[in-house]
Amino acid sequence: MSATIALVDDDRNILTSVSIALQSEGFVVRIYSDGDTALKALLDNPPDLAVLDIKMPRMDGMELLRRLREKSDVPTIFLTSKDDELDEALGLAMGADDYITKPFSIRLLVARIRAILRRTDARADSAEPDAPPAERITRGRLEMDPARHKVSWDGKEVTLTVTEFLILEALAQRPGFVKSRDQLMDTAYQDDVYVDDRTIDSHIKRLRRKFRAVDNEFKAIETLYGVGYRFGEE
């Protein structure tokens, strides 16, 4: 079955050209020209992935994602202007799975979409009844259930995106061992999809923020400056 992509942008030219290109790649595309309309549609009938422009009138992409994340973990890619580094960092901190700067190539967008969908599909496949059960991870107060995409800290559930889950899983599998940013990129972004260090750093910041929402003393994800990150041994 073809994956459904929601494309949200107030630029009609982008909606037209990108939707045609994505349809030619086999995707089902829904288009929305404003955040208000898109939010209701994304919640009522979630797509497999959403591509959101940041700068839109009335409700911009940031506000749309914030409201969406209150009720949904649908994978999301942000479209940002070339110089909006702050927007990129904020978008990732709010739960976007990736970002692409304008102007962008359709080839790059399709590669990012397919990479995220493959990660999402892999999680769904592991939860199938006939699939071998994925091993649960217990590290002190941390509990991870890959088959159900569930994470808890001290018994309190923490909701993570697919990318956040993969990064945390990579760190928790070998507590005390350092993972470089390149290694975490390879874990979270496969198939030669390029991201820079800032992307991984933003995901780490969001992971910490989510865990500190249930435990303000959370310090398990440690930074080794100039080296990478590790999950601390308790």
Coordinates of N, CA and C in Angstrom, one line a residue:
M1 N 0.8 -1.2 0.0 CA 0.0 0.0 0.0 C 0.9 1.2 0.0
S2 N 0.5 2.2 -0.8 CA 1.3 3.4 -0.9 C 1.2 4.3 0.4
A3 N 2.3 4.9 0.8 CA 2.3 5.7 1.9 C 1.7 7.0 1.6
T4 N 1.0 7.6 2.6 CA 0.3 8.9 2.4 C 1.1 10.0 3.1
I5 N 1.4 11.0 2.3 CA 2.2 12.2 2.7 C 1.3 13.4 2.7
A6 N 1.3 14.1 3.9 CA 0.6 15.4 4.0 C 1.6 16.5 3.7
L7 N 1.3 17.4 2.8 CA 2.1 18.5 2.5 C 1.4 19.8 2.8
V8 N 2.0 20.5 3.7 CA 1.4 21.8 4.3 C 2.3 23.0 3.9
D9 N 1.8 23.9 3.1 CA 2.6 25.0 2.7 C 1.6 26.1 2.1
D10 N 1.9 27.3 2.4 CA 1.0 28.4 1.8 C 1.4 28.8 0.4
D11 N 2.5 28.2 -0.1 CA 3.0 28.6 -1.4 C 2.4 27.5 -2.4
R12 N 1.4 28.0 -3.2 CA 0.7 27.1 -4.2 C 1.7 26.5 -5.2
N13 N 2.7 27.2 -5.6 CA 3.7 26.6 -6.5 C 4.4 25.4 -5.9
I14 N 4.8 25.5 -4.6 CA 5.4 24.4 -4.0 C 4.4 23.2 -3.8
L15 N 3.2 23.5 -3.4 CA 2.2 22.5 -3.2 C 2.0 21.7 -4.5
T16 N 1.9 22.5 -5.6 CA 1.7 21.8 -6.9 C 2.9 21.0 -7.4
S17 N 4.1 21.6 -7.4 CA 5.2 20.9 -7.9 C 5.7 19.8 -7.1
V18 N 5.6 19.9 -5.8 CA 6.1 18.8 -4.9 C 5.1 17.7 -4.9
S19 N 3.8 18.0 -4.9 CA 2.8 17.0 -4.8 C 2.9 16.1 -6.1
I20 N 3.1 16.8 -7.2 CA 3.2 16.0 -8.5 C 4.4 15.1 -8.5
A21 N 5.5 15.7 -7.9 CA 6.8 14.9 -7.9 C 6.6 13.7 -6.9
L22 N 6.0 13.9 -5.8 CA 5.8 12.8 -4.8 C 4.8 11.8 -5.4
Q23 N 3.8 12.2 -6.1 CA 2.9 11.2 -6.7 C 3.6 10.4 -7.7
S24 N 4.5 11.0 -8.5 CA 5.3 10.2 -9.5 C 6.2 9.2 -8.8
E25 N 6.5 9.4 -7.5 CA 7.3 8.4 -6.8 C 6.4 7.4 -6.1
G26 N 5.1 7.4 -6.3 CA 4.2 6.4 -5.8 C 3.5 6.7 -4.5
F27 N 3.7 8.0 -4.0 CA 3.1 8.4 -2.8 C 1.6 8.9 -3.0
V28 N 0.8 8.7 -2.0 CA -0.5 9.4 -2.0 C -0.3 10.7 -1.3
V29 N -0.7 11.8 -1.9 CA -0.4 13.1 -1.3 C -1.7 13.9 -1.0
R30 N -1.7 14.4 0.2 CA -2.8 15.4 0.6 C -2.1 16.7 0.8
I31 N -2.7 17.8 0.2 CA -2.2 19.1 0.3 C -3.1 20.0 1.2
Y32 N -2.4 20.9 1.9 CA -3.1 21.9 2.8 C -2.3 23.2 2.7
S33 N -3.1 24.3 2.5 CA -2.4 25.6 2.4 C -2.4 26.4 3.6
D34 N -3.0 25.9 4.7 CA -2.9 26.7 6.0 C -2.9 25.7 7.2
G35 N -2.3 26.2 8.3 CA -2.1 25.3 9.4 C -3.4 24.9 10.1
D36 N -4.4 25.8 10.2 CA -5.7 25.4 10.8 C -6.3 24.2 10.2
T37 N -6.5 24.3 8.9 CA -7.1 23.2 8.1 C -6.3 21.9 8.3
A38 N -4.9 22.1 8.2 CA -4.1 20.9 8.2 C -4.1 20.2 9.6
L39 N -4.2 21.0 10.7 CA -4.2 20.4 12.0 C -5.4 19.4 12.2
K40 N -6.6 19.9 11.8 CA -7.8 19.1 12.0 C -7.6 17.8 11.1
A41 N -7.2 18.0 9.9 CA -7.1 16.8 9.0 C -6.0 15.8 9.5
L42 N -4.9 16.3 10.0 CA -3.8 15.4 10.4 C -4.2 14.7 11.7
L43 N -5.1 15.2 12.5 CA -5.5 14.5 13.7 C -6.7 13.6 13.4
D44 N -7.6 14.0 12.5 CA -8.8 13.2 12.2 C -8.4 12.0 11.3
N45 N -7.4 12.2 10.4 CA -7.0 11.1 9.5 C -5.5 11.2 9.3
P46 N -4.8 10.7 10.2 CA -3.3 10.8 10.2 C -2.7 10.2 9.0
P47 N -1.7 11.0 8.4 CA -1.0 10.4 7.2 C 0.2 9.6 7.8
D48 N 1.0 9.0 6.9 CA 2.2 8.2 7.3 C 3.3 9.2 7.6
L49 N 3.3 10.4 7.0 CA 4.3 11.4 7.3 C 3.8 12.8 6.8
A50 N 4.2 13.8 7.6 CA 3.8 15.2 7.2 C 5.0 16.0 6.9
V51 N 4.9 16.8 5.8 CA 6.0 17.8 5.5 C 5.4 19.2 5.7
L52 N 6.0 19.9 6.6 CA 5.4 21.2 7.1 C 6.3 22.4 6.7
D53 N 5.8 23.4 6.1 CA 6.5 24.6 6.0 C 6.5 25.4 7.3
I54 N 7.5 26.1 7.7 CA 7.5 26.8 8.9 C 6.8 28.1 8.8
K55 N 7.1 28.9 7.8 CA 6.5 30.2 7.7 C 5.2 30.2 6.9
M56 N 4.1 30.2 7.7 CA 2.8 30.3 7.1 C 2.0 31.3 7.9
P57 N 1.0 32.0 7.3 CA 0.2 33.0 8.0 C -0.8 32.3 9.0
R58 N -1.3 33.0 9.9 CA -2.2 32.5 11.0 C -1.6 31.5 11.9
M59 N -1.5 30.3 11.5 CA -0.8 29.2 12.3 C 0.4 28.8 11.5
D60 N 1.6 29.1 12.0 CA 2.8 28.7 11.3 C 3.1 27.2 11.6
G61 N 4.2 26.7 11.0 CA 4.5 25.3 11.1 C 4.9 25.0 12.5
M62 N 5.6 25.9 13.2 CA 6.0 25.6 14.6 C 4.7 25.4 15.5
E63 N 3.8 26.3 15.4 CA 2.6 26.1 16.2 C 1.8 24.9 15.8
L64 N 1.8 24.6 14.5 CA 1.1 23.4 14.0 C 1.7 22.1 14.6
L65 N 3.1 22.1 14.6 CA 3.7 20.9 15.2 C 3.5 20.8 16.7
R66 N 3.5 22.0 17.3 CA 3.3 21.9 18.8 C 2.0 21.3 19.1
R67 N 0.9 21.8 18.4 CA -0.4 21.3 18.7 C -0.5 19.8 18.2
L68 N 0.1 19.5 17.2 CA 0.1 18.1 16.7 C 0.7 17.1 17.7
R69 N 1.9 17.6 18.2 CA 2.6 16.7 19.2 C 1.8 16.5 20.5
E70 N 0.8 17.3 20.8 CA 0.0 17.1 22.0 C -0.8 15.8 21.9
K71 N -1.1 15.4 20.6 CA -2.0 14.2 20.4 C -1.5 13.2 19.4
S72 N -0.4 13.5 18.7 CA 0.1 12.6 17.7 C 1.6 12.6 17.5
D73 N 2.1 11.4 17.2 CA 3.6 11.3 16.9 C 3.8 11.0 15.4
V74 N 2.9 11.5 14.6 CA 3.2 11.3 13.1 C 4.5 11.8 12.7
P75 N 5.3 11.1 12.0 CA 6.6 11.5 11.6 C 6.5 12.8 10.8
T76 N 7.5 13.8 11.0 CA 7.3 15.1 10.4 C 8.7 15.6 9.9
I77 N 8.6 16.2 8.8 CA 9.8 16.9 8.2 C 9.4 18.4 8.1
F78 N 10.3 19.3 8.5 CA 10.2 20.7 8.4 C 10.8 21.2 7.1
L79 N 10.2 22.2 6.4 CA 10.8 22.9 5.4 C 11.1 24.3 5.9
T80 N 12.4 24.7 5.9 CA 12.8 26.0 6.4 C 13.6 26.8 5.4
S81 N 13.6 28.1 5.6 CA 14.4 29.0 4.8 C 15.9 28.7 5.1
K82 N 16.7 29.0 4.1 CA 18.1 28.7 4.2 C 18.8 29.3 5.4
D83 N 18.5 30.5 5.8 CA 19.2 31.1 6.9 C 18.5 31.0 8.3
D84 N 17.4 30.2 8.4 CA 16.7 30.1 9.6 C 17.2 29.0 10.5
E85 N 18.5 29.1 10.9 CA 19.1 28.1 11.8 C 18.3 27.9 13.1
L86 N 17.8 29.0 13.6 CA 17.1 28.9 14.9 C 15.8 28.1 14.7
D87 N 15.1 28.4 13.6 CA 13.9 27.6 13.3 C 14.2 26.1 13.2
E88 N 15.3 25.8 12.5 CA 15.6 24.4 12.4 C 15.8 23.7 13.8
A89 N 16.6 24.4 14.6 CA 16.8 23.9 16.0 C 15.6 23.8 16.8
L90 N 14.7 24.8 16.7 CA 13.5 24.8 17.4 C 12.6 23.7 16.9
G91 N 12.5 23.5 15.6 CA 11.6 22.5 15.1 C 12.0 21.1 15.5
L92 N 13.3 20.8 15.5 CA 13.8 19.5 16.0 C 13.6 19.4 17.5
A93 N 13.8 20.5 18.3 CA 13.5 20.4 19.7 C 12.1 20.1 20.0
M94 N 11.2 20.6 19.1 CA 9.7 20.4 19.4 C 9.2 19.0 18.9
G95 N 10.1 18.2 18.2 CA 9.7 16.9 17.9 C 9.7 16.6 16.4
A96 N 10.2 17.5 15.5 CA 10.3 17.1 14.1 C 11.3 16.0 13.9
D97 N 11.1 15.2 13.0 CA 12.1 14.1 12.7 C 13.3 14.5 11.8
D98 N 13.0 15.6 11.0 CA 14.1 16.0 10.1 C 13.7 17.4 9.6
Y99 N 14.6 18.1 8.9 CA 14.3 19.3 8.3 C 15.1 19.4 7.0
I100 N 14.6 20.2 6.1 CA 15.2 20.5 4.8 C 15.1 21.9 4.5
T101 N 16.2 22.5 4.1 CA 16.2 24.0 3.8 C 15.8 24.2 2.4
K102 N 15.1 25.3 2.2 CA 14.7 25.8 0.8 C 15.9 26.6 0.3
P103 N 16.1 26.6 -1.0 CA 15.5 25.7 -2.0 C 16.0 24.3 -1.8
F104 N 15.2 23.3 -2.1 CA 15.6 21.9 -2.0 C 15.3 21.1 -3.2
S105 N 16.0 20.0 -3.4 CA 15.8 19.1 -4.5 C 14.7 18.1 -4.1
I106 N 13.9 17.7 -5.1 CA 12.9 16.7 -4.8 C 13.6 15.4 -4.5
R107 N 14.7 15.1 -5.1 CA 15.4 13.9 -4.8 C 15.8 13.8 -3.4
L108 N 16.3 14.9 -2.8 CA 16.6 14.9 -1.4 C 15.4 14.7 -0.5
L109 N 14.3 15.4 -0.8 CA 13.1 15.3 0.0 C 12.6 13.8 0.0
V110 N 12.6 13.2 -1.2 CA 12.1 11.8 -1.3 C 13.0 10.9 -0.5
A111 N 14.3 11.1 -0.6 CA 15.3 10.3 0.2 C 15.0 10.4 1.7
R112 N 14.8 11.6 2.2 CA 14.5 11.8 3.6 C 13.2 11.1 4.0
I113 N 12.2 11.3 3.2 CA 10.8 10.7 3.4 C 11.0 9.2 3.5
R114 N 11.6 8.6 2.5 CA 11.8 7.1 2.5 C 12.6 6.6 3.7
A115 N 13.6 7.3 4.1 CA 14.4 6.9 5.2 C 13.6 6.9 6.5
I116 N 12.8 7.9 6.7 CA 12.0 8.0 7.9 C 10.9 6.9 7.9
L117 N 10.2 6.7 6.7 CA 9.2 5.7 6.6 C 9.8 4.3 6.9
R118 N 11.0 4.1 6.4 CA 11.6 2.7 6.6 C 11.8 2.5 8.1
R119 N 12.2 3.5 8.9 CA 12.4 3.4 10.3 C 11.1 3.1 11.0
T120 N 10.1 3.8 10.5 CA 8.7 3.7 11.1 C 8.2 2.3 10.8
D121 N 8.4 1.8 9.6 CA 7.9 0.5 9.2 C 8.6 -0.6 9.9
A122 N 9.9 -0.4 10.2 CA 10.7 -1.4 10.9 C 10.2 -1.6 12.3
R123 N 9.8 -0.5 13.0 CA 9.2 -0.6 14.3 C 7.8 -1.3 14.3
A124 N 7.0 -1.0 13.2 CA 5.7 -1.6 13.1 C 5.9 -3.1 12.9
D125 N 6.8 -3.5 12.0 CA 7.1 -4.9 11.7 C 7.5 -5.7 12.9
S126 N 8.3 -5.1 13.8 CA 8.7 -5.8 15.0 C 7.6 -6.0 16.0
A127 N 6.5 -5.3 15.8 CA 5.3 -5.5 16.7 C 4.4 -6.5 16.2
E128 N 4.6 -7.1 15.0 CA 3.7 -8.1 14.4 C 3.7 -9.3 15.2
P129 N 2.6 -10.0 15.4 CA 2.5 -11.2 16.2 C 3.5 -12.3 15.8
D130 N 3.7 -12.5 14.5 CA 4.6 -13.6 14.1 C 6.1 -13.2 14.1
A131 N 6.4 -11.9 14.3 CA 7.8 -11.5 14.3 C 8.5 -11.9 15.6
P132 N 9.8 -12.2 15.5 CA 10.5 -12.5 16.7 C 10.4 -11.3 17.7
P133 N 10.2 -11.5 18.9 CA 10.0 -10.4 19.9 C 11.4 -9.6 20.0
A134 N 11.3 -8.3 19.9 CA 12.5 -7.5 20.2 C 12.8 -7.5 21.7
E135 N 14.1 -7.5 22.0 CA 14.5 -7.6 23.4 C 14.2 -6.3 24.1
R136 N 13.6 -6.5 25.3 CA 13.3 -5.3 26.1 C 14.7 -4.8 26.7
I137 N 14.8 -3.5 26.9 CA 16.0 -3.0 27.5 C 15.6 -2.4 28.9
T138 N 16.4 -2.8 29.9 CA 16.2 -2.3 31.3 C 17.5 -1.8 31.7
R139 N 17.6 -0.5 32.0 CA 18.8 0.2 32.5 C 18.5 1.0 33.7
G140 N 18.6 0.5 34.9 CA 18.2 1.2 36.1 C 16.7 1.6 36.0
R141 N 16.4 2.8 36.0 CA 15.0 3.3 36.0 C 14.4 3.4 34.6
L142 N 15.3 3.1 33.6 CA 14.8 3.2 32.2 C 14.3 1.8 31.7
E143 N 13.1 1.8 31.1 CA 12.5 0.6 30.5 C 12.2 1.0 29.0
M144 N 12.7 0.1 28.1 CA 12.4 0.3 26.7 C 11.8 -1.0 26.1
D145 N 10.7 -0.9 25.4 CA 10.1 -2.0 24.7 C 10.0 -1.7 23.2
P146 N 11.1 -2.1 22.5 CA 11.1 -1.8 21.0 C 9.9 -2.3 20.3
A147 N 9.4 -3.5 20.7 CA 8.3 -4.1 19.9 C 7.0 -3.2 20.0
R148 N 6.8 -2.5 21.1 CA 5.7 -1.7 21.3 C 6.0 -0.2 21.2
H149 N 7.3 0.1 21.0 CA 7.7 1.5 20.9 C 7.3 2.2 22.2
K150 N 7.6 1.6 23.3 CA 7.2 2.2 24.6 C 8.5 2.4 25.4
V151 N 8.5 3.6 26.1 CA 9.6 4.0 27.0 C 9.0 4.5 28.3
S152 N 9.7 4.1 29.4 CA 9.3 4.6 30.7 C 10.5 4.9 31.5
W153 N 10.3 5.8 32.5 CA 11.4 6.2 33.4 C 10.7 6.2 34.8
D154 N 11.2 5.4 35.7 CA 10.6 5.3 37.0 C 9.1 4.9 36.9
G155 N 8.8 4.1 35.9 CA 7.4 3.7 35.7 C 6.5 4.7 35.0
K156 N 7.1 5.9 34.7 CA 6.3 6.9 34.0 C 6.6 6.9 32.5
E157 N 5.5 6.9 31.7 CA 5.7 6.8 30.3 C 6.3 8.1 29.7
V158 N 7.2 7.9 28.7 CA 7.8 9.0 28.0 C 7.6 8.8 26.5
T159 N 6.9 9.7 25.9 CA 6.6 9.5 24.5 C 7.7 10.1 23.6
L160 N 8.2 9.2 22.7 CA 9.4 9.6 21.8 C 9.0 9.4 20.4
T161 N 9.6 10.2 19.5 CA 9.5 10.0 18.1 C 10.3 8.8 17.7
V162 N 10.2 8.3 16.5 CA 11.0 7.2 16.0 C 12.5 7.5 16.1
T163 N 12.9 8.7 15.7 CA 14.3 9.1 15.7 C 14.8 9.2 17.1
E164 N 14.1 9.8 18.0 CA 14.5 9.8 19.4 C 14.6 8.5 20.0
F165 N 13.7 7.6 19.7 CA 13.8 6.2 20.2 C 15.0 5.5 19.8
L166 N 15.3 5.6 18.5 CA 16.5 5.0 17.9 C 17.8 5.5 18.6
I167 N 17.9 6.8 18.8 CA 19.1 7.4 19.4 C 19.2 6.9 20.9
L168 N 18.1 6.9 21.6 CA 18.2 6.4 23.0 C 18.5 5.0 23.1
E169 N 17.9 4.2 22.2 CA 18.2 2.7 22.2 C 19.7 2.5 21.9
A170 N 20.3 3.2 21.0 CA 21.7 3.0 20.7 C 22.5 3.3 21.9
L171 N 22.2 4.3 22.7 CA 22.9 4.7 23.8 C 22.7 3.7 25.0
A172 N 21.5 3.3 25.2 CA 21.1 2.4 26.3 C 21.6 1.0 26.1
Q173 N 21.8 0.6 24.9 CA 22.3 -0.8 24.6 C 23.6 -1.1 25.3
R174 N 24.5 -0.1 25.4 CA 25.8 -0.2 26.0 C 26.1 0.9 26.9
P175 N 25.5 0.9 28.1 CA 25.7 2.0 29.1 C 27.1 2.1 29.4
G176 N 27.6 3.4 29.6 CA 29.0 3.6 29.9 C 29.9 3.8 28.7
F177 N 29.4 3.3 27.5 CA 30.2 3.4 26.3 C 29.8 4.6 25.5
V178 N 30.8 5.3 25.0 CA 30.5 6.6 24.2 C 30.1 6.3 22.8
K179 N 29.1 7.0 22.3 CA 28.7 6.9 20.9 C 29.0 8.3 20.3
S180 N 29.7 8.3 19.3 CA 30.0 9.6 18.6 C 28.8 10.1 17.9
R181 N 28.8 11.3 17.5 CA 27.7 11.9 16.7 C 27.5 11.1 15.4
D182 N 28.7 10.8 14.8 CA 28.6 10.0 13.5 C 27.9 8.7 13.7
Q183 N 28.2 8.0 14.8 CA 27.6 6.7 15.1 C 26.1 6.9 15.3
L184 N 25.7 7.9 16.0 CA 24.3 8.1 16.3 C 23.6 8.5 15.0
M185 N 24.3 9.3 14.1 CA 23.7 9.6 12.8 C 23.4 8.3 12.0
D186 N 24.4 7.4 12.0 CA 24.2 6.1 11.3 C 23.1 5.3 11.8
T187 N 22.9 5.4 13.1 CA 21.8 4.7 13.8 C 20.4 5.3 13.4
A188 N 20.3 6.6 13.4 CA 19.0 7.3 13.2 C 18.7 7.7 11.8
Y189 N 19.8 7.8 11.0 CA 19.6 8.3 9.6 C 20.4 7.3 8.7
Q190 N 19.7 6.4 8.1 CA 20.3 5.4 7.3 C 20.3 5.8 5.8
D191 N 20.9 4.9 5.0 CA 20.8 5.1 3.5 C 21.4 6.4 3.0
D192 N 22.5 6.8 3.6 CA 23.3 7.9 3.1 C 22.5 9.2 3.1
V193 N 21.6 9.3 4.0 CA 20.9 10.6 4.2 C 21.7 11.5 5.1
Y194 N 22.2 12.6 4.6 CA 23.1 13.5 5.3 C 22.4 14.3 6.3
V195 N 22.9 14.4 7.6 CA 22.5 15.4 8.6 C 23.7 15.9 9.2
D196 N 23.7 17.0 9.8 CA 24.9 17.6 10.5 C 24.8 17.3 12.0
D197 N 25.9 17.7 12.7 CA 26.0 17.5 14.1 C 24.8 18.2 14.9
R198 N 24.4 19.3 14.4 CA 23.4 20.1 15.1 C 22.1 19.3 15.2
T199 N 21.8 18.5 14.2 CA 20.6 17.7 14.2 C 20.6 16.7 15.3
I200 N 21.7 16.0 15.5 CA 21.8 15.0 16.6 C 21.8 15.7 18.0
D201 N 22.5 16.8 18.1 CA 22.4 17.6 19.3 C 21.0 18.0 19.7
S202 N 20.3 18.5 18.7 CA 18.9 18.9 18.9 C 18.0 17.7 19.4
H203 N 18.2 16.6 18.8 CA 17.5 15.4 19.3 C 17.8 15.0 20.7
I204 N 19.1 15.1 21.1 CA 19.5 14.8 22.4 C 18.9 15.8 23.4
K205 N 18.9 17.1 23.1 CA 18.3 18.1 23.9 C 16.8 17.8 24.2
R206 N 16.1 17.4 23.1 CA 14.7 17.1 23.3 C 14.5 15.8 24.1
L207 N 15.4 14.8 23.9 CA 15.3 13.6 24.8 C 15.4 14.0 26.3
R208 N 16.4 14.8 26.6 CA 16.6 15.2 28.0 C 15.4 16.0 28.5
R209 N 14.8 16.9 27.6 CA 13.7 17.7 28.1 C 12.5 16.8 28.4
K210 N 12.3 15.8 27.5 CA 11.2 14.9 27.8 C 11.3 14.1 29.1
F211 N 12.5 13.6 29.3 CA 12.8 12.8 30.5 C 12.7 13.7 31.8
R212 N 13.2 14.9 31.6 CA 13.1 15.9 32.8 C 11.7 16.3 33.1
A213 N 10.8 16.1 32.1 CA 9.4 16.4 32.4 C 8.8 15.4 33.4
V214 N 9.4 14.2 33.5 CA 8.9 13.2 34.5 C 9.8 13.1 35.7
D215 N 11.1 13.6 35.5 CA 12.1 13.6 36.5 C 13.1 14.7 36.3
N216 N 12.9 15.8 37.1 CA 13.7 17.0 36.8 C 15.2 16.8 37.2
E217 N 15.5 15.6 37.8 CA 16.9 15.3 38.2 C 17.5 14.4 37.1
F218 N 16.8 14.1 36.0 CA 17.3 13.2 35.0 C 18.7 13.7 34.5
K219 N 19.7 12.8 34.6 CA 21.0 13.1 34.1 C 21.7 11.9 33.4
A220 N 20.9 10.9 33.0 CA 21.4 9.7 32.4 C 22.1 9.8 31.1
I221 N 21.7 10.8 30.3 CA 22.3 11.0 29.0 C 23.4 12.0 29.2
E222 N 24.7 11.5 29.1 CA 25.8 12.4 29.4 C 26.5 12.9 28.1
T223 N 27.0 14.1 28.2 CA 27.8 14.6 27.1 C 29.3 14.6 27.4
L224 N 30.0 14.0 26.4 CA 31.5 14.1 26.5 C 32.0 15.0 25.4
Y225 N 32.3 16.2 25.8 CA 32.5 17.3 24.8 C 33.6 16.9 23.9
G226 N 33.4 17.1 22.6 CA 34.3 16.7 21.6 C 34.4 15.3 21.2
V227 N 33.6 14.5 22.0 CA 33.6 13.0 21.7 C 32.3 12.5 21.3
G228 N 31.2 12.7 22.1 CA 29.9 12.3 21.8 C 29.0 12.2 23.0
Y229 N 28.2 11.1 23.1 CA 27.3 11.0 24.2 C 27.3 9.5 24.7
R230 N 26.9 9.4 26.0 CA 26.7 8.0 26.5 C 25.6 8.0 27.5
F231 N 25.1 6.8 27.7 CA 24.1 6.6 28.7 C 24.8 6.2 30.0
G232 N 24.7 7.0 31.1 CA 25.5 6.7 32.3 C 25.1 5.5 33.0
E233 N 26.0 4.8 33.5 CA 25.8 3.6 34.4 C 25.4 4.1 35.8
E234 N 24.3 3.5 36.3 CA 23.8 3.9 37.6 C 24.5 3.0 38.7

